[in-house]
Amino acid sequence: MNNSPNVFSDPSPNRFQVNVINESHDSTVSSTGDPSPQCYEETSFADEANNRLRVSYRPGNRELYDNLFQNGDMAKTDGSFHPYDTHSDTYYLKTFGHNTVDAIPKIDYYRNTGSISGAKMTRPSLMDIHEQLAKNIAVTSVDKFTKADGTTGGEAAPKKEEETQGGFVKFGWVKGVLVRCMLNIWGVMLFIRLSWIIGQAGIGLGVIIILLATMVTSITGLSTSAIATNGFVRGGGAYYLISRSLGPEFGGSIGLIFAFANAVAVAMYVVGFAETVVELLRSSNAIMVDESNAIRIIGAITVVVLLGVSVAGMEWEAKAQVVLLIILLIAILNFFIGTVIPSNGEKKARGFFNYQASIFAENFGPAFRDGEGFFSVFAIFFPAATGILAGANISGDLEDPQGAIPKGTMLAILLTTVAYVGVAICAAACVVRDATGNVNDTVVYGMNCNGSSACALGYDFSSCKAQTCGYGLMNNFQVMSMVSGFGPLITAGIFSATLSSALASLVSAPKVFQALCKDNIYRALHFFAKGYGKNNEPIRGYILTFFIAMAFILIAELNTIAPIISNFFLASYALINFSCFHASYAKSPGWRPAFRYYNMWVSLFGAMLCCGVMFVINWWAALITYAIELFLYIYVTYKKPEVNWGSSSQALYYVSAIDRALELTTVDDHVKNFRPQCIVLTGGPMTRPALLDITHSFTKNNGLCVCCEVYTGPRKLCVKEMNSGMATKQAWLTKNKRKAFYAAVAADSFRDGVKSLLQASGLGRMRPNTLVLGFKKDWRDSTAIQVENYMGIIHDAFDFEFGVIIVRISQGFDISQALQVQEELKKLEQERQALEATIKESEFEEGNYGIRGFFRKATKLNRTKRASRKGNINTISSIHVGEFNQRLLEVSTQFKKKQGKGTIDVWWLFDDGGLILLIPYILTLRKKWKDCKLRIFTGGKVTRLEEEKLMMASLLNKFRIKFADIHIIGDINMKPNKESWKFFEEMIEPYRLHESCKDLTTAEKLKREAPWKITDAELEAFKEKSYRQVHLNELLQEHSRAANLVVLSLPVARKGTVSDLLYMAWLEILSKNLPPVLLIRGNHKNVLTFYS
């Protein structure tokens, strides 16, 4: 019974306590409490920032709880340890009543390595959790686990504090996205072209043009919002969104042209600004040079000023953008105010009559002139709707990109669309299409107006039908200045629109380009990845953008390049929409955008719409854009950058593979579709390359090849080694262009591991049907268990109805020793080079004269001599080891080389279903083996050699297998010569039991002690078969010694009848002193057919 009955009787509502346990295990104090375990209600996690863990208990008095003892450990109660302290090396928390290192959910476990928003922590592995629980080992706090970059939990806080003190400038959704997008969308088009567009298309079609352009940008905005809210967004804007969704091929191609388009766009906007300034100077007769050079001079000065603002930092650039937005808004408001100020005679003569229903009605329908049409007018207006990615392009400088990009982009599209529609309708409701500007062109009494609104308002502009007038919506690009309350404000608005767009592009281009270079997709451009200052400013990118913009300003031929730039932007929009569609269509569990107002089919429609608009704007520019993008796509695909971003392309590959595999399960096997699907016991694929190469020769692009490795030994070590090597060995196969998979198992024995592989490898119809293994060359030096395991593998393969291929080459397959020597020599060479580099560096040090200089030179000379002596020793050692392993390494690459003219000799002695014939036939189709001819050898009766030859030729012709010659061997069952038989007897002598020479009791005892040995009875029973194997080797030596490859029927040993050592002796004598040999036995099911 508990001696302290009131321990759990405290009715206090606050019962949150941490149980801190001493791990020292040296306490001699015993518990006087109830031995029954504590009853826990729940575990609650609070104040995550301080890593506090709180445990809630059932009602009870906890006054004495700190002095209770749990599991033989004493709770620490001294004042040096805070109840919520989780950073102690000596103490751990007790959660749910178990000793555990389980980590509570925390964002730091999910960060990428090198994340600037916080240090990445590595949670305890499953092995840590599993092993600790199994062994009941006390553990330390979770925070003591090291992070991916090697830092501990205690170092995370200083790093974060340092980041906070670093002064990073981050923008909210208003200043970072909304302001930039509005400024970039509102361009010069608003002030000098919108009136002309509404005059050509009329109010009805004009609004449709605006809404159609808005539809393209809105769909793109929705897609951008979806992608931007599907995980943390870093710098790079459109490039980052596309590359992380569709992969580096699409992202790398579009990122480069998008950055270039932004750089050239700087020149376009600056030239627009310069043209306006030159126009003002010309009206004031202040131009000192010709107009073209004036534009160049003003443009160059403007770019230099804008570059200065950008290089000064994002904070200054943002302030400049706000100022420009205010000017722009005042200019737009100035226009709307001007529409309600009563018009004077001069303005009426120029076509402005304030709001008039008759003008609205007259201008509602289209009046296309000068060959213009709906699509040509749309093509002129559409660039005014672009600029929606201005905020996304600086995603790395946003405080919350996931929230800022959707809100800022969509609101900017809405506000700018309302402004465009409002300005268009107001202009069309106040200004007639044509006006002379002559105040004397008034209506004469009795004149027939013929429905003309100007006529009804007292002005006669009928002369404009015969000649082009200078005023009105169709003729005057300065309508907004005329209508506005104060004309110079419209000029200020034009300046604001051009400069803000130029500034946004000047910032966007380097930011996108820097993100592209950081990913190292184009290695030659990595120089531009470096950033400077607290905001990681791409100064090198700014300078490059400056030179590109300056070059195009000096060229001053932007009318040709402008359509291509517009198409570059549209190509980006198309790929963003396609990215959203593709990610949704792939149905990846990782596609979980927080922004829900999107639809994958709408995104696909948006992508197609963007492609269509590209051709509407300029068909040849669209073709150029597609050509450049295709070239860059092919280049990046060829280079295969080493990145893995979990793109939707990968997800779709997986889904497609699953679908195809499932479809394949519905297809019944047919002999015509048989192909060798091989399990190859290579171990590590790099240790037995020749075995992999010969198998790869007949499985490449034809069947399945799985390189398998079995780990035996202590399970924990095996599993750890196996898991750590899986990715490396599969990567080795990919790097060496081996179309094969790697699989590994941990097992108690080699045979058990292979048995697991034989049963579980493959998927659906893509299951292995053939086992390929190397000949056990060291069987005579191996233990009985090792030989039994090797033979057991062959028996298991036959039991599971696998075909078996045993490959033998003269030097064996295992080159792991040679690889180890190479690795050691490589390390020695690196050390030598490092020493030489140190000596060279010392030569550049500033020398001292006198005695110190003399001793320095002496030391240097002595060091050089030692290094030279060491280098000579290494060289001698390298030559010796190289000669020792040269033959082995040459043999290991023999199947990689092109096989010259020669033969593949097929000894088809037993019918196994045709696998022995199919394998060499497939080999002859390969480039390396195509010069080799098939020679067929088979047994027959001595009296019917010709008939047997004709029958075999007929069978091969029906199988449509080309052959060079057929040999019928009539003396296969003859006895071998005495020398060969003597060699065989001497080979098996150490493994014979010789029980016939002993008495019965002794013989039985020998059988029990060495059941694996060859008995006299067994040798006598299989004497004829042994004769055949020895004689076959004589025949092979006679006929196939010069062949490139020998393919031979593998003899089958009956289980429990033929001993393992006798069978190994058969294989040894059968394949001795021959070229590379394939011993093949199919599963006795047809793999060849002559039916169509």
mmCIF file with all atom_site columns, C-alpha atoms in Angstrom, residues 679-790:
data_model
loop_
_atom_site.group_PDB
_atom_site.id
_atom_site.type_symbol
_atom_site.label_atom_id
_atom_site.label_alt_id
_atom_site.label_comp_id
_atom_site.label_asym_id
_atom_site.label_entity_id
_atom_site.label_seq_id
_atom_site.pdbx_PDB_ins_code
_atom_site.Cartn_x
_atom_site.Cartn_y
_atom_site.Cartn_z
_atom_site.occupancy
_atom_site.B_iso_or_equiv
_atom_site.pdbx_formal_charge
_atom_site.auth_seq_id
_atom_site.auth_comp_id
_atom_site.auth_asym_id
_atom_site.auth_atom_id
_atom_site.pdbx_PDB_model_num
ATOM 1   C CA . ILE A 1 679 ? 18.301 -11.033 -61.420 1.00 0.00 ? 679 ILE A CA 1
ATOM 2   C CA . VAL A 1 680 ? 22.083 -10.590 -61.486 1.00 0.00 ? 680 VAL A CA 1
ATOM 3   C CA . LEU A 1 681 ? 24.026 -11.466 -58.362 1.00 0.00 ? 681 LEU A CA 1
ATOM 4   C CA . THR A 1 682 ? 26.671 -8.798  -58.784 1.00 0.00 ? 682 THR A CA 1
ATOM 5   C CA . GLY A 1 683 ? 26.878 -7.677  -55.196 1.00 0.00 ? 683 GLY A CA 1
ATOM 6   C CA . GLY A 1 684 ? 27.842 -4.030  -55.544 1.00 0.00 ? 684 GLY A CA 1
ATOM 7   C CA . PRO A 1 685 ? 27.547 -3.451  -59.315 1.00 0.00 ? 685 PRO A CA 1
ATOM 8   C CA . MET A 1 686 ? 30.939 -1.734  -59.447 1.00 0.00 ? 686 MET A CA 1
ATOM 9   C CA . THR A 1 687 ? 32.691 -4.774  -57.950 1.00 0.00 ? 687 THR A CA 1
ATOM 10  C CA . ARG A 1 688 ? 31.646 -7.214  -60.704 1.00 0.00 ? 688 ARG A CA 1
ATOM 11  C CA . PRO A 1 689 ? 31.296 -5.035  -63.808 1.00 0.00 ? 689 PRO A CA 1
ATOM 12  C CA . ALA A 1 690 ? 31.947 -7.846  -66.297 1.00 0.00 ? 690 ALA A CA 1
ATOM 13  C CA . LEU A 1 691 ? 29.014 -9.895  -64.980 1.00 0.00 ? 691 LEU A CA 1
ATOM 14  C CA . LEU A 1 692 ? 26.784 -6.844  -65.257 1.00 0.00 ? 692 LEU A CA 1
ATOM 15  C CA . ASP A 1 693 ? 28.112 -5.996  -68.739 1.00 0.00 ? 693 ASP A CA 1
ATOM 16  C CA . ILE A 1 694 ? 27.405 -9.404  -70.287 1.00 0.00 ? 694 ILE A CA 1
ATOM 17  C CA . THR A 1 695 ? 23.913 -9.431  -68.777 1.00 0.00 ? 695 THR A CA 1
ATOM 18  C CA . HIS A 1 696 ? 23.310 -5.862  -69.835 1.00 0.00 ? 696 HIS A CA 1
ATOM 19  C CA . SER A 1 697 ? 24.261 -6.883  -73.380 1.00 0.00 ? 697 SER A CA 1
ATOM 20  C CA . PHE A 1 698 ? 21.120 -8.970  -73.749 1.00 0.00 ? 698 PHE A CA 1
ATOM 21  C CA . THR A 1 699 ? 18.761 -7.019  -71.452 1.00 0.00 ? 699 THR A CA 1
ATOM 22  C CA . LYS A 1 700 ? 19.430 -3.423  -72.541 1.00 0.00 ? 700 LYS A CA 1
ATOM 23  C CA . ASN A 1 701 ? 16.284 -1.959  -74.159 1.00 0.00 ? 701 ASN A CA 1
ATOM 24  C CA . ASN A 1 702 ? 14.918 -5.481  -74.173 1.00 0.00 ? 702 ASN A CA 1
ATOM 25  C CA . GLY A 1 703 ? 14.266 -6.747  -70.662 1.00 0.00 ? 703 GLY A CA 1
ATOM 26  C CA . LEU A 1 704 ? 14.594 -6.194  -66.949 1.00 0.00 ? 704 LEU A CA 1
ATOM 27  C CA . CYS A 1 705 ? 17.978 -6.205  -65.243 1.00 0.00 ? 705 CYS A CA 1
ATOM 28  C CA . VAL A 1 706 ? 18.183 -6.090  -61.444 1.00 0.00 ? 706 VAL A CA 1
ATOM 29  C CA . CYS A 1 707 ? 21.617 -6.015  -59.809 1.00 0.00 ? 707 CYS A CA 1
ATOM 30  C CA . CYS A 1 708 ? 21.247 -7.700  -56.447 1.00 0.00 ? 708 CYS A CA 1
ATOM 31  C CA . GLU A 1 709 ? 23.331 -7.727  -53.321 1.00 0.00 ? 709 GLU A CA 1
ATOM 32  C CA . VAL A 1 710 ? 22.887 -9.788  -50.154 1.00 0.00 ? 710 VAL A CA 1
ATOM 33  C CA . TYR A 1 711 ? 24.175 -8.473  -46.829 1.00 0.00 ? 711 TYR A CA 1
ATOM 34  C CA . THR A 1 712 ? 24.939 -11.094 -44.190 1.00 0.00 ? 712 THR A CA 1
ATOM 35  C CA . GLY A 1 713 ? 26.147 -10.611 -40.650 1.00 0.00 ? 713 GLY A CA 1
ATOM 36  C CA . PRO A 1 714 ? 24.875 -8.630  -37.656 1.00 0.00 ? 714 PRO A CA 1
ATOM 37  C CA . ARG A 1 715 ? 21.489 -7.343  -38.710 1.00 0.00 ? 715 ARG A CA 1
ATOM 38  C CA . LYS A 1 716 ? 21.874 -3.818  -37.385 1.00 0.00 ? 716 LYS A CA 1
ATOM 39  C CA . LEU A 1 717 ? 25.150 -3.224  -39.214 1.00 0.00 ? 717 LEU A CA 1
ATOM 40  C CA . CYS A 1 718 ? 23.875 -4.880  -42.389 1.00 0.00 ? 718 CYS A CA 1
ATOM 41  C CA . VAL A 1 719 ? 20.713 -2.815  -42.551 1.00 0.00 ? 719 VAL A CA 1
ATOM 42  C CA . LYS A 1 720 ? 22.631 0.382   -41.890 1.00 0.00 ? 720 LYS A CA 1
ATOM 43  C CA . GLU A 1 721 ? 25.198 -0.390  -44.601 1.00 0.00 ? 721 GLU A CA 1
ATOM 44  C CA . MET A 1 722 ? 22.495 -1.488  -47.023 1.00 0.00 ? 722 MET A CA 1
ATOM 45  C CA . ASN A 1 723 ? 20.358 1.630   -46.561 1.00 0.00 ? 723 ASN A CA 1
ATOM 46  C CA . SER A 1 724 ? 23.321 3.960   -46.881 1.00 0.00 ? 724 SER A CA 1
ATOM 47  C CA . GLY A 1 725 ? 24.495 2.370   -50.134 1.00 0.00 ? 725 GLY A CA 1
ATOM 48  C CA . MET A 1 726 ? 21.224 2.026   -52.053 1.00 0.00 ? 726 MET A CA 1
ATOM 49  C CA . ALA A 1 727 ? 21.197 5.478   -53.624 1.00 0.00 ? 727 ALA A CA 1
ATOM 50  C CA . THR A 1 728 ? 24.950 5.459   -54.320 1.00 0.00 ? 728 THR A CA 1
ATOM 51  C CA . LYS A 1 729 ? 24.892 2.182   -56.213 1.00 0.00 ? 729 LYS A CA 1
ATOM 52  C CA . GLN A 1 730 ? 21.814 3.072   -58.227 1.00 0.00 ? 730 GLN A CA 1
ATOM 53  C CA . ALA A 1 731 ? 23.511 6.363   -59.065 1.00 0.00 ? 731 ALA A CA 1
ATOM 54  C CA . TRP A 1 732 ? 26.589 4.426   -60.225 1.00 0.00 ? 732 TRP A CA 1
ATOM 55  C CA . LEU A 1 733 ? 24.405 2.436   -62.630 1.00 0.00 ? 733 LEU A CA 1
ATOM 56  C CA . THR A 1 734 ? 22.862 5.632   -63.987 1.00 0.00 ? 734 THR A CA 1
ATOM 57  C CA . LYS A 1 735 ? 26.201 7.392   -64.307 1.00 0.00 ? 735 LYS A CA 1
ATOM 58  C CA . ASN A 1 736 ? 27.699 4.448   -66.197 1.00 0.00 ? 736 ASN A CA 1
ATOM 59  C CA . LYS A 1 737 ? 24.636 4.273   -68.476 1.00 0.00 ? 737 LYS A CA 1
ATOM 60  C CA . ARG A 1 738 ? 23.573 0.852   -67.295 1.00 0.00 ? 738 ARG A CA 1
ATOM 61  C CA . LYS A 1 739 ? 19.842 0.388   -67.748 1.00 0.00 ? 739 LYS A CA 1
ATOM 62  C CA . ALA A 1 740 ? 19.452 -1.631  -64.601 1.00 0.00 ? 740 ALA A CA 1
ATOM 63  C CA . PHE A 1 741 ? 18.009 -1.458  -61.111 1.00 0.00 ? 741 PHE A CA 1
ATOM 64  C CA . TYR A 1 742 ? 19.775 -2.105  -57.851 1.00 0.00 ? 742 TYR A CA 1
ATOM 65  C CA . ALA A 1 743 ? 18.201 -4.145  -55.071 1.00 0.00 ? 743 ALA A CA 1
ATOM 66  C CA . ALA A 1 744 ? 19.621 -5.358  -51.784 1.00 0.00 ? 744 ALA A CA 1
ATOM 67  C CA . VAL A 1 745 ? 18.438 -7.501  -48.895 1.00 0.00 ? 745 VAL A CA 1
ATOM 68  C CA . ALA A 1 746 ? 19.791 -8.284  -45.438 1.00 0.00 ? 746 ALA A CA 1
ATOM 69  C CA . ALA A 1 747 ? 19.540 -11.944 -44.503 1.00 0.00 ? 747 ALA A CA 1
ATOM 70  C CA . ASP A 1 748 ? 20.954 -14.541 -42.141 1.00 0.00 ? 748 ASP A CA 1
ATOM 71  C CA . SER A 1 749 ? 22.659 -16.331 -45.019 1.00 0.00 ? 749 SER A CA 1
ATOM 72  C CA . PHE A 1 750 ? 23.479 -15.676 -48.644 1.00 0.00 ? 750 PHE A CA 1
ATOM 73  C CA . ARG A 1 751 ? 21.046 -18.338 -49.779 1.00 0.00 ? 751 ARG A CA 1
ATOM 74  C CA . ASP A 1 752 ? 18.186 -16.919 -47.716 1.00 0.00 ? 752 ASP A CA 1
ATOM 75  C CA . GLY A 1 753 ? 18.798 -13.491 -49.191 1.00 0.00 ? 753 GLY A CA 1
ATOM 76  C CA . VAL A 1 754 ? 18.766 -14.767 -52.778 1.00 0.00 ? 754 VAL A CA 1
ATOM 77  C CA . LYS A 1 755 ? 15.648 -16.788 -52.005 1.00 0.00 ? 755 LYS A CA 1
ATOM 78  C CA . SER A 1 756 ? 13.910 -13.599 -50.888 1.00 0.00 ? 756 SER A CA 1
ATOM 79  C CA . LEU A 1 757 ? 14.998 -11.837 -54.066 1.00 0.00 ? 757 LEU A CA 1
ATOM 80  C CA . LEU A 1 758 ? 13.774 -14.676 -56.258 1.00 0.00 ? 758 LEU A CA 1
ATOM 81  C CA . GLN A 1 759 ? 10.333 -14.549 -54.655 1.00 0.00 ? 759 GLN A CA 1
ATOM 82  C CA . ALA A 1 760 ? 9.766  -10.827 -54.140 1.00 0.00 ? 760 ALA A CA 1
ATOM 83  C CA . SER A 1 761 ? 11.597 -9.013  -56.935 1.00 0.00 ? 761 SER A CA 1
ATOM 84  C CA . GLY A 1 762 ? 9.660  -7.292  -59.676 1.00 0.00 ? 762 GLY A CA 1
ATOM 85  C CA . LEU A 1 763 ? 6.260  -5.731  -60.053 1.00 0.00 ? 763 LEU A CA 1
ATOM 86  C CA . GLY A 1 764 ? 3.259  -7.313  -61.736 1.00 0.00 ? 764 GLY A CA 1
ATOM 87  C CA . ARG A 1 765 ? 4.282  -8.661  -65.137 1.00 0.00 ? 765 ARG A CA 1
ATOM 88  C CA . MET A 1 766 ? 7.675  -7.037  -64.790 1.00 0.00 ? 766 MET A CA 1
ATOM 89  C CA . ARG A 1 767 ? 9.048  -9.896  -62.749 1.00 0.00 ? 767 ARG A CA 1
ATOM 90  C CA . PRO A 1 768 ? 12.427 -11.568 -63.231 1.00 0.00 ? 768 PRO A CA 1
ATOM 91  C CA . ASN A 1 769 ? 12.441 -14.998 -64.881 1.00 0.00 ? 769 ASN A CA 1
ATOM 92  C CA . THR A 1 770 ? 16.184 -15.668 -65.112 1.00 0.00 ? 770 THR A CA 1
ATOM 93  C CA . LEU A 1 771 ? 18.922 -15.833 -62.495 1.00 0.00 ? 771 LEU A CA 1
ATOM 94  C CA . VAL A 1 772 ? 22.421 -14.775 -63.583 1.00 0.00 ? 772 VAL A CA 1
ATOM 95  C CA . LEU A 1 773 ? 25.378 -15.519 -61.323 1.00 0.00 ? 773 LEU A CA 1
ATOM 96  C CA . GLY A 1 774 ? 29.113 -15.905 -61.643 1.00 0.00 ? 774 GLY A CA 1
ATOM 97  C CA . PHE A 1 775 ? 30.870 -19.240 -61.381 1.00 0.00 ? 775 PHE A CA 1
ATOM 98  C CA . LYS A 1 776 ? 32.212 -19.872 -57.889 1.00 0.00 ? 776 LYS A CA 1
ATOM 99  C CA . LYS A 1 777 ? 35.857 -20.042 -58.853 1.00 0.00 ? 777 LYS A CA 1
ATOM 100 C CA . ASP A 1 778 ? 37.094 -20.544 -55.282 1.00 0.00 ? 778 ASP A CA 1
ATOM 101 C CA . TRP A 1 779 ? 34.781 -23.468 -54.468 1.00 0.00 ? 779 TRP A CA 1
ATOM 102 C CA . ARG A 1 780 ? 37.706 -25.744 -53.599 1.00 0.00 ? 780 ARG A CA 1
ATOM 103 C CA . ASP A 1 781 ? 38.942 -23.280 -50.957 1.00 0.00 ? 781 ASP A CA 1
ATOM 104 C CA . SER A 1 782 ? 35.483 -22.561 -49.556 1.00 0.00 ? 782 SER A CA 1
ATOM 105 C CA . THR A 1 783 ? 33.756 -24.139 -46.600 1.00 0.00 ? 783 THR A CA 1
ATOM 106 C CA . ALA A 1 784 ? 31.122 -26.800 -47.056 1.00 0.00 ? 784 ALA A CA 1
ATOM 107 C CA . ILE A 1 785 ? 28.448 -24.292 -45.949 1.00 0.00 ? 785 ILE A CA 1
ATOM 108 C CA . GLN A 1 786 ? 29.494 -21.787 -48.610 1.00 0.00 ? 786 GLN A CA 1
ATOM 109 C CA . VAL A 1 787 ? 29.372 -24.416 -51.349 1.00 0.00 ? 787 VAL A CA 1
ATOM 110 C CA . GLU A 1 788 ? 26.029 -25.642 -50.031 1.00 0.00 ? 788 GLU A CA 1
ATOM 111 C CA . ASN A 1 789 ? 24.649 -22.078 -50.148 1.00 0.00 ? 789 ASN A CA 1
ATOM 112 C CA . TYR A 1 790 ? 25.857 -21.627 -53.737 1.00 0.00 ? 790 TYR A CA 1
#
